[in-house]
Amino acid sequence: MTFSSRRRTEILENMANETLDLLIIGGGITGAGIALDASVRGLNTGLVEMQDFAAGTSSRSTKLVHGGLRYLKQFEVKLVAEVGKERAIVYENAPHVTQPEWMLLPIYQGGTFGKFSTSIGLAVYDFLANVRKHERRTMLNREETLKKDPLLKKEGLKGGGYYVEYRTDDARLTIEAMKEAVSRRVKAVNYTKAEDLLYDDQGKVTGIKAVDQLTGESYEIYAKKIVNAAGPWVDTLREIDHSKKGKYLHLTKGIHIVIDGERFPMKQAVYFDTTNGDGRMIFAIPREGKVYVGTTDTTYTSDPINPRMTAEDRDYLIEAINGMFPSVHLTAEDVESSWAGVRPLIHEEGKSPSEISRKDEVFLSDSGLITIAGGKLTGYRKMAERVVDIVSEQLLQEEGKQFPPCATDGIRLSGGNVGGSDGFPAYIEDKVKEGLKAGLTHDQAEQLVKKYGSNVEQLFEIIQKEKDHTSTDRLPIDILATVIYGIENEMAATPLDYFLRRTGALLFNIDWVHQWKEPVIAFMADYCQWTADEQEKYTEELEQALYQAVHPAD
C-alpha cells in the first residue's frame, strides 16, 4: 500500500469502493496499534485521522515508554506489571525510536519516597516489569547521588534510587507503527474527519461519512466493525452514536518546557518532588543538547484540538526546577519551546487529575460501535490486542470467520529491522559507512540512521537520485532526503507535519526550523504542486506553531 501524501485521494477512493472488515477512527498510537494488530491477523483494515497522525495526545507526552513507578503508590499493581513488561517489547521492536534512560530519583527528608520504601518499591517494580538484570535498580547514598547530578538541592538529601526507564520519540513511534500497518495492506489517511456515523435499518453502525479536511471532498466508508479510538474526542463520537452513558472522559492537560543544555547543564535524567508541597513529581530529561521538563496535571475543559502552555503552567515548572536545582536560576526567558497535551482519562468521582487511573477501558454500544478510552502510551500494544480480540470474536460469531490470536509482540515496527536492540550500535556503524559513500558527512549519516533505523536505506536511495537536483542549491541533501521521504513514505502533508511530528525539530531545535523553513516550504510547494493559497495557509500554520511554542496563551 502507498503512504504518500500525494496519493491521499486515491486511498480514500479505494476505501470508499469496498466494505472493510474494520475501520478505525483515530490515528494516534492507539489507532496505529489497532491497525497493525488487525493487519497482522489478516483483517481488511482502514483508518482515518482528522488531523495529522499523532497530532493529538500521541505527540504531546513526556516521551517515555515507562512502567509508571508512581502507580505502585496507588496500588495499580496490574497496570505496572503490564506496562512494565511492554516497555521491553516496544524497545526490542523499535530500538531506533526507543532507548534506555537511566533515571535518578533523589530521596529527601519528608519527600514522596522514603529510602526504605523506594528500595522496596523499585525492587517490586523490577520484579513486576521483568526488568533485565543489567537494568535493575541500585540504591545510592548521598554522595553517590550528588555525583550523578551535582546540581541537585543538597539540603535534606538522603540518597537516591537509580533505575531504567525508556525514552522515545512518541510521534515517530506512532508513525513507525502506522507505516508497518500500511506495509501490511492497511489503508490509512490523515486529515480526514469522521463527521457522522452511518447506520442500517436495525440501527447498527455500518460506516462513516468522512470529509477530507484538505480538499473538502466527502466519502462514505463502510465496514463490518467500527472502532472509535479518537483519544480526547471519543466522547464526541459516542454522543453522535447516542451511547455516551455511564462512564465518560475526564480531560487533563500536561505541559512540558524545553531549556538549552548550556543554560541548564544537567547530564542525568531526574524524577523529582516539587518543593512547593503539592505532592507532585516532575521529570527533567536531557535530550539532543536540550533539557525538557514536565509535566503538569490540571483538569482541561477547552477544545482539545490545540492545548497551550499558559504563563501559570510555565511558571509552575520553572519554580519546580529552581526549587530542586537552586543554582540554575531559570526564568521565563530561558524557555526555548514548549508543548501541551491532553490526556483522555476515564472520570473517577472525587479524584484529582493526578489520582485518576491511567487504565484503559473498552465500551460496547448497542449500535455496535467499539470505543477504547484511557490508557498509556506504553500499553498501546496490549490495548490494541484487547480491541482486536473483541472484533475477531464478533466476526467469528456473525460470519464464522476465524482470525489468529495477537502476534505483535514479535513484529518489528517499520525501521526496526536493525538486528534487535543489542545489534543497533553495530548497524549504525555499518550504515554510517554507506552514508559516507553516498557523500554525507559522518554526523549527517549517523543522525539519519539513528532516526530512521533500517528505513535509512530508502533515504540513501533518495540521496543518490537527488544529488544533482537543483533544489540542493537551497537545501542540503540530507534535509532534502528527509522531506521527500516524509512526503512519499510518511504522508507528511504540510510543513508543520515535517518540522513537528516527522523530525521533532520544532520542539528540540527550533532555531533549525527558523533556518530552513523557507526553503523547505518552497520545495514542498513545488513538489506537491500547491496553489498560492495553500502555500500561504501552510506557511501561516507553521508560523503560528512557532509562535505558540514560545509564547504562553493569554
XYZ file of C-alpha atoms in Angstrom:
554
model
C 0.000 0.000 0.000
C 1.084 3.589 -0.621
C 1.660 6.020 2.220
C 2.313 9.149 0.174
C 0.518 12.400 0.945
C 0.280 12.953 -2.823
C -1.982 9.883 -3.082
C -4.393 10.556 -0.228
C -7.386 10.950 -2.558
C -6.617 7.631 -4.234
C -6.500 5.863 -0.854
C -9.792 7.412 0.245
C -11.471 6.411 -3.006
C -10.202 2.850 -2.562
C -11.657 2.729 0.957
C -14.984 4.073 -0.278
C -15.171 1.411 -3.014
C -15.266 -1.610 -0.702
C -16.608 -2.834 2.624
C -13.770 -3.179 5.112
C -13.591 -5.725 7.908
C -12.548 -2.961 10.291
C -12.497 0.843 10.170
C -10.585 2.719 12.876
C -11.347 6.334 13.721
C -8.221 7.930 15.188
C -4.599 7.930 14.085
C -2.773 8.248 17.376
C -0.706 5.458 18.925
C -3.839 3.525 19.954
C -5.342 3.595 16.466
C -1.987 2.767 14.874
C -1.558 -0.171 17.239
C -5.042 -1.491 16.458
C -4.410 -1.140 12.714
C -1.136 -3.063 12.997
C -2.617 -5.849 15.129
C -5.626 -6.208 12.821
C -3.456 -6.291 9.693
C -1.135 -8.937 11.168
C -4.205 -11.114 11.878
C -5.486 -10.670 8.322
C -8.373 -8.223 8.707
C -9.020 -5.853 5.798
C -8.489 -2.608 7.704
C -8.834 1.128 7.110
C -8.053 4.117 9.321
C -8.908 7.827 9.220
C -7.425 10.623 11.332
C -8.944 14.113 11.350
C -5.590 15.842 11.960
C -2.131 14.546 11.189
C -1.114 11.182 12.608
C -0.095 11.568 16.279
C -1.162 15.240 16.239
C -3.171 14.836 19.447
C -2.037 13.198 22.678
C 0.398 10.872 20.901
C 2.934 13.604 20.107
C 2.459 15.532 23.347
C 3.526 13.099 26.070
C 6.590 13.036 28.342
C 8.132 10.867 25.602
C 8.804 7.972 27.938
C 7.849 4.343 27.440
C 7.765 3.856 31.183
C 6.314 1.499 33.720
C 4.777 4.163 35.907
C 6.642 3.802 39.195
C 4.240 6.216 40.884
C 1.304 3.909 40.140
C 2.684 1.481 42.732
C 1.804 4.099 45.324
C -1.778 3.926 44.060
C -1.640 0.094 44.231
C -2.106 -0.179 40.457
C -0.091 -3.413 40.548
C -1.650 -4.974 37.453
C -1.100 -1.782 35.419
C 2.553 -1.545 36.497
C 3.148 -5.222 35.665
C 1.594 -4.963 32.212
C 3.134 -1.718 31.014
C 6.446 -2.595 32.637
C 6.736 -5.721 30.524
C 5.531 -3.814 27.455
C 8.476 -1.418 27.723
C 10.889 -4.171 26.737
C 8.705 -5.244 23.797
C 8.462 -1.686 22.449
C 12.222 -1.286 22.804
C 13.034 -4.571 21.081
C 10.613 -3.928 18.204
C 11.620 -0.293 17.621
C 15.127 0.358 19.006
C 15.636 3.259 16.593
C 12.923 5.303 18.333
C 13.314 3.924 21.869
C 16.336 3.766 24.156
C 17.087 3.066 27.826
C 17.311 6.164 30.002
C 18.787 5.795 33.493
C 16.615 7.787 35.866
C 17.721 9.286 39.196
C 15.104 9.516 41.945
C 16.574 11.730 44.688
C 15.272 10.971 48.184
C 14.732 13.843 50.594
C 13.693 14.130 54.192
C 9.893 14.370 54.132
C 9.667 13.655 50.376
C 7.201 11.474 48.450
C 9.509 8.464 48.572
C 11.475 7.373 51.658
C 14.747 5.470 51.344
C 13.337 2.133 52.525
C 10.053 2.428 50.624
C 11.948 3.444 47.463
C 14.250 0.444 47.732
C 11.278 -1.901 48.184
C 9.215 -0.120 45.522
C 11.969 -0.272 42.906
C 12.626 -3.945 43.712
C 8.910 -4.713 43.257
C 8.983 -2.622 40.063
C 11.926 -4.681 38.742
C 10.041 -7.885 39.535
C 6.675 -6.842 38.120
C 8.204 -5.373 34.964
C 10.561 -8.316 34.468
C 13.452 -5.848 34.173
C 16.600 -7.181 32.545
C 19.396 -7.979 35.008
C 21.779 -5.244 33.867
C 18.988 -2.646 34.086
C 17.800 -3.390 37.632
C 17.747 -0.639 40.194
C 20.533 0.326 42.556
C 20.294 2.460 45.672
C 22.721 5.351 46.102
C 23.956 7.180 49.183
C 24.010 10.960 49.404
C 27.471 11.375 47.867
C 26.755 8.953 45.019
C 23.505 10.802 44.275
C 25.230 14.183 44.097
C 27.921 12.689 41.874
C 25.205 11.685 39.395
C 23.781 15.216 39.419
C 25.751 17.942 41.253
C 23.009 20.486 40.508
C 20.581 18.853 42.953
C 19.443 20.660 46.084
C 21.692 19.428 48.906
C 19.510 20.348 51.878
C 17.709 17.294 53.249
C 19.109 14.926 50.588
C 19.404 11.384 51.943
C 20.313 9.405 48.831
C 18.676 8.211 45.656
C 17.263 5.390 43.614
C 18.763 4.668 40.200
C 16.650 2.762 37.695
C 15.906 2.490 33.986
C 13.059 3.989 32.009
C 12.846 4.089 28.201
C 12.906 7.371 26.307
C 11.108 7.541 22.963
C 10.045 9.881 20.203
C 6.299 9.439 20.689
C 5.275 10.901 17.314
C 7.799 8.808 15.391
C 6.812 5.687 17.355
C 3.239 6.281 16.162
C 4.353 6.938 12.586
C 6.512 3.780 12.528
C 3.626 1.656 13.836
C 1.358 3.185 11.178
C 3.921 2.598 8.428
C 4.263 -1.046 9.447
C 0.475 -1.429 9.339
C 0.367 0.202 5.891
C 3.096 -2.160 4.660
C 0.660 -4.939 5.624
C -2.124 -3.516 3.426
C -3.866 -1.150 5.865
C -5.377 1.896 4.128
C -4.629 4.913 6.328
C -5.271 8.607 5.663
C -4.652 11.723 7.746
C -6.648 14.973 7.672
C -9.883 13.023 7.158
C -12.644 13.658 9.691
C -15.416 11.215 10.577
C -18.183 13.816 10.582
C -21.049 11.382 11.006
C -21.795 7.716 11.569
C -23.873 5.643 9.133
C -26.407 3.021 10.270
C -28.501 0.227 8.778
C -32.267 -0.275 9.249
C -31.665 -2.097 12.549
C -29.700 0.818 13.997
C -26.337 -0.914 13.675
C -23.359 1.251 12.752
C -22.083 0.346 9.293
C -19.757 3.173 8.326
C -18.869 6.841 8.442
C -19.274 9.994 6.443
C -15.655 11.102 6.031
C -14.624 14.591 4.920
C -11.131 15.300 3.603
C -10.035 18.378 5.543
C -7.556 19.405 2.833
C -9.806 19.133 -0.231
C -13.331 19.323 1.225
C -14.357 16.108 -0.574
C -16.801 13.761 1.196
C -16.734 9.953 1.212
C -18.930 7.228 2.627
C -16.748 4.438 4.010
C -18.348 1.175 5.126
C -17.008 -1.558 7.394
C -18.288 -4.586 9.285
C -16.813 -3.190 12.514
C -16.110 0.416 13.553
C -13.624 1.224 16.328
C -13.619 4.627 17.990
C -10.003 5.297 19.035
C -10.246 9.078 18.836
C -8.484 9.852 22.132
C -9.824 13.120 23.616
C -12.658 13.028 21.054
C -14.049 9.553 21.841
C -16.983 11.052 23.743
C -17.796 13.293 20.767
C -18.318 10.173 18.657
C -20.216 8.462 21.486
C -22.571 11.464 21.517
C -23.136 11.131 17.765
C -23.837 7.439 18.425
C -26.192 8.308 21.352
C -24.165 5.928 23.513
C -22.420 8.281 25.928
C -23.830 6.687 29.072
C -22.244 5.837 32.400
C -18.515 6.475 32.364
C -17.135 9.454 30.479
C -13.822 11.182 29.792
C -12.050 13.486 32.191
C -9.545 15.502 30.167
C -6.385 16.672 31.922
C -3.634 18.857 30.489
C 0.098 18.350 30.830
C 2.736 20.760 29.562
C 6.498 20.475 29.018
C 9.103 23.168 28.534
C 12.449 22.927 26.730
C 15.623 24.625 28.035
C 19.000 24.815 26.313
C 21.546 22.441 27.860
C 24.100 25.208 28.343
C 21.602 27.131 30.469
C 20.524 24.002 32.401
C 23.657 21.809 32.231
C 22.306 18.541 33.554
C 23.519 15.247 32.063
C 21.368 12.914 34.149
C 17.595 12.397 33.862
C 15.916 13.115 37.208
C 12.446 12.321 38.543
C 11.895 14.676 41.469
C 9.430 16.009 44.010
C 8.192 19.553 43.572
C 9.368 21.640 46.510
C 6.099 23.559 46.900
C 4.444 20.787 48.924
C 1.732 19.850 46.391
C 2.908 16.218 46.325
C 3.508 16.088 42.565
C 6.588 14.784 40.807
C 8.340 16.116 37.704
C 10.700 14.688 35.065
C 13.771 16.605 33.838
C 15.344 14.769 30.893
C 18.383 15.698 28.750
C 17.870 15.236 25.009
C 19.864 16.385 21.985
C 21.639 19.217 23.800
C 18.429 20.386 25.476
C 16.632 19.538 28.715
C 12.874 19.104 28.738
C 10.858 19.302 31.940
C 7.306 18.250 32.742
C 4.592 17.537 33.331
C 1.760 19.478 34.876
C -1.571 17.777 35.552
C -4.641 20.008 35.549
C -8.268 19.499 34.550
C -8.895 20.725 31.000
C -12.294 21.814 29.708
C -11.469 23.700 26.470
C -11.269 22.385 22.917
C -8.551 19.681 22.898
C -7.562 20.479 19.295
C -4.833 22.931 20.349
C -3.969 22.941 24.062
C -1.467 25.638 25.025
C 1.040 26.377 27.730
C -0.169 29.195 29.979
C 2.094 31.551 31.918
C 0.888 29.808 35.084
C 1.905 26.391 33.685
C 5.323 27.684 32.643
C 5.985 29.415 35.943
C 4.963 26.305 37.885
C 7.646 24.242 36.105
C 10.294 26.970 36.402
C 9.577 27.193 40.145
C 9.889 23.389 40.378
C 13.249 23.443 38.545
C 14.658 26.271 40.647
C 13.446 24.573 43.819
C 15.240 21.299 43.060
C 18.224 22.781 41.179
C 18.752 26.056 43.096
C 21.958 27.102 41.312
C 20.439 27.401 37.808
C 18.147 30.405 38.434
C 15.959 29.872 35.345
C 13.482 32.487 34.170
C 10.658 32.550 31.629
C 13.111 33.888 29.023
C 15.029 30.582 29.172
C 12.108 28.615 27.692
C 13.046 27.844 24.067
C 9.983 25.802 23.206
C 7.050 24.034 24.814
C 4.236 21.622 24.139
C 0.932 20.828 25.780
C -1.092 17.645 25.585
C -4.489 16.424 26.733
C -4.853 13.088 28.496
C -8.180 11.336 27.810
C -8.686 9.714 31.230
C -11.824 7.971 32.439
C -13.537 10.097 35.094
C -13.443 8.910 38.689
C -15.617 10.838 41.136
C -13.754 12.715 43.842
C -10.276 12.155 42.430
C -7.831 14.869 41.431
C -6.261 14.763 37.938
C -3.067 13.168 39.309
C -5.032 10.476 41.150
C -7.172 9.300 38.220
C -6.172 5.862 36.980
C -4.349 5.571 33.663
C -6.080 2.251 32.930
C -7.835 1.805 29.602
C -11.404 0.641 29.129
C -13.488 -0.619 26.199
C -17.126 0.457 25.740
C -19.520 -1.520 23.517
C -22.611 0.392 22.360
C -25.984 -1.015 21.300
C -25.214 0.112 17.748
C -22.052 -1.991 17.663
C -19.603 0.917 17.967
C -16.491 -0.225 19.830
C -14.773 2.538 21.846
C -11.363 2.355 23.524
C -10.526 5.090 26.052
C -7.883 5.863 28.660
C -4.579 4.031 28.793
C -0.923 4.958 28.420
C 1.486 5.215 25.505
C 3.471 2.285 26.927
C 0.471 -0.029 26.887
C -0.695 0.708 23.344
C 0.048 -2.805 22.020
C -1.974 -4.550 24.755
C -4.824 -2.078 24.292
C -4.830 -2.934 20.597
C -4.821 -6.644 21.395
C -7.914 -6.306 23.584
C -9.803 -4.364 20.907
C -8.902 -6.693 18.028
C -9.781 -9.715 20.191
C -13.297 -8.255 20.532
C -13.527 -7.530 16.787
C -12.312 -11.044 15.930
C -14.751 -12.693 18.337
C -17.679 -10.697 16.929
C -16.746 -11.559 13.333
C -16.442 -15.229 14.327
C -19.929 -15.194 15.842
C -21.507 -13.259 12.967
C -19.709 -14.743 9.967
C -17.974 -17.867 11.224
C -14.674 -16.356 10.118
C -11.749 -17.138 12.394
C -8.723 -14.895 12.836
C -5.499 -15.875 14.624
C -4.511 -14.505 18.044
C -2.354 -11.415 18.568
C 1.242 -11.757 17.372
C 2.501 -8.154 17.526
C 4.877 -8.856 20.409
C 7.231 -10.271 17.780
C 6.569 -7.758 14.991
C 9.264 -5.163 14.359
C 7.891 -1.723 13.598
C 8.890 -0.006 10.374
C 12.590 0.851 10.581
C 13.169 -1.644 13.373
C 14.976 -4.328 11.359
C 18.350 -3.435 12.803
C 19.298 -6.718 14.471
C 17.408 -6.010 17.680
C 18.281 -3.556 20.449
C 21.667 -5.196 21.101
C 22.579 -5.106 17.413
C 21.607 -1.488 16.740
C 25.038 0.063 17.569
C 26.760 -2.222 15.025
C 24.013 -1.475 12.493
C 24.595 2.274 12.941
C 28.309 1.826 12.351
C 27.755 -0.157 9.135
C 25.172 2.232 7.711
C 27.245 5.316 8.504
C 29.902 3.879 6.190
C 27.260 3.610 3.437
C 26.248 7.200 4.117
C 29.830 8.366 3.749
C 29.992 6.660 0.353
C 26.794 8.470 -0.631
C 28.515 11.784 0.056
C 27.193 12.543 3.561
C 29.304 13.689 6.491
C 29.680 11.320 9.440
C 27.257 13.386 11.564
C 24.660 13.587 8.785
C 24.763 9.837 8.180
C 24.683 8.980 11.884
C 21.696 11.215 12.561
C 19.749 9.680 9.682
C 20.480 6.092 10.800
C 19.546 6.808 14.406
C 16.247 8.451 13.417
C 15.115 6.174 10.582
C 16.674 2.825 11.511
C 16.526 0.287 8.685
C 14.492 2.726 6.567
C 17.688 4.745 6.137
C 18.390 2.646 3.046
C 15.436 4.347 1.335
C 16.829 7.743 2.293
C 20.223 6.806 0.841
C 18.424 5.870 -2.387
C 16.737 9.280 -2.457
C 20.105 10.956 -1.857
C 21.699 9.094 -4.771
C 18.789 10.035 -7.021
C 18.606 13.695 -5.964
C 22.330 14.524 -5.820
C 22.183 16.723 -8.889
C 18.721 18.139 -8.160
C 18.598 21.922 -8.399
C 16.837 22.066 -5.015
C 20.124 21.229 -3.321
C 21.148 24.804 -4.085
C 18.798 25.762 -1.266
C 18.508 22.563 0.802
C 21.347 20.303 1.962
C 20.970 16.813 0.521
C 20.291 15.173 3.905
C 17.431 17.586 4.661
C 16.059 17.249 1.128
C 16.004 13.457 1.532
C 14.048 13.638 4.793
C 11.482 15.995 3.258
C 10.920 13.727 0.225
C 10.830 10.630 2.419
C 8.345 12.313 4.754
C 6.018 13.158 1.862
C 6.276 9.845 -0.007
C 6.643 7.354 2.850
C 5.155 9.039 5.931
C 2.215 11.019 4.495
C 3.588 14.389 5.604
C 1.123 16.800 4.006
C 2.210 20.153 5.466
C 5.424 21.857 6.636
C 4.172 21.555 10.241
C 3.871 17.777 9.813
C 7.522 17.705 8.776
C 9.005 20.118 11.317
C 6.969 18.925 14.317
C 5.938 15.267 14.033
C 8.367 13.821 11.429
C 11.529 15.427 12.821
C 10.660 16.837 16.275
C 12.744 19.899 15.382
C 10.097 22.440 16.391
C 10.402 21.121 19.957
C 14.113 20.382 20.287
C 15.837 22.503 17.613
C 13.618 25.490 16.990
C 16.478 27.595 15.588
C 16.976 24.940 12.892
C 13.288 25.298 11.944
C 13.693 29.053 11.542
C 16.824 28.457 9.438
C 15.264 26.004 6.984
C 11.532 26.761 6.977
C 11.524 28.892 3.830
C 13.454 26.512 1.523
C 11.515 23.507 2.879
C 8.181 25.235 2.232
C 9.325 26.300 -1.247
C 10.387 22.743 -2.086
C 7.163 21.174 -0.730
C 5.053 23.714 -2.627
C 6.778 22.821 -5.883
C 6.941 19.068 -5.244
C 3.304 18.786 -4.117
C 2.038 21.422 -6.597
C 0.317 23.601 -4.034
C -1.688 26.625 -5.078
C -0.546 30.038 -3.828
C -3.400 29.958 -1.295
C -2.334 26.542 0.000
C 1.271 27.654 0.389
C 0.169 30.751 2.276
C -2.123 28.715 4.534
C 0.531 26.119 5.413
C 3.174 28.822 5.972
C 0.843 30.658 8.347
C 0.110 27.409 10.199
C 3.828 26.814 10.787
C 4.447 30.409 11.871
C 1.594 30.173 14.353
C 3.016 26.932 15.809
C 6.457 28.547 16.157
C 4.938 31.496 17.997
C 2.781 29.347 20.276
C 5.692 27.063 21.192
C 7.403 30.012 22.888
C 4.607 32.347 23.945
C 2.008 31.346 26.559
C -1.706 31.504 25.864
C -3.464 34.639 27.052
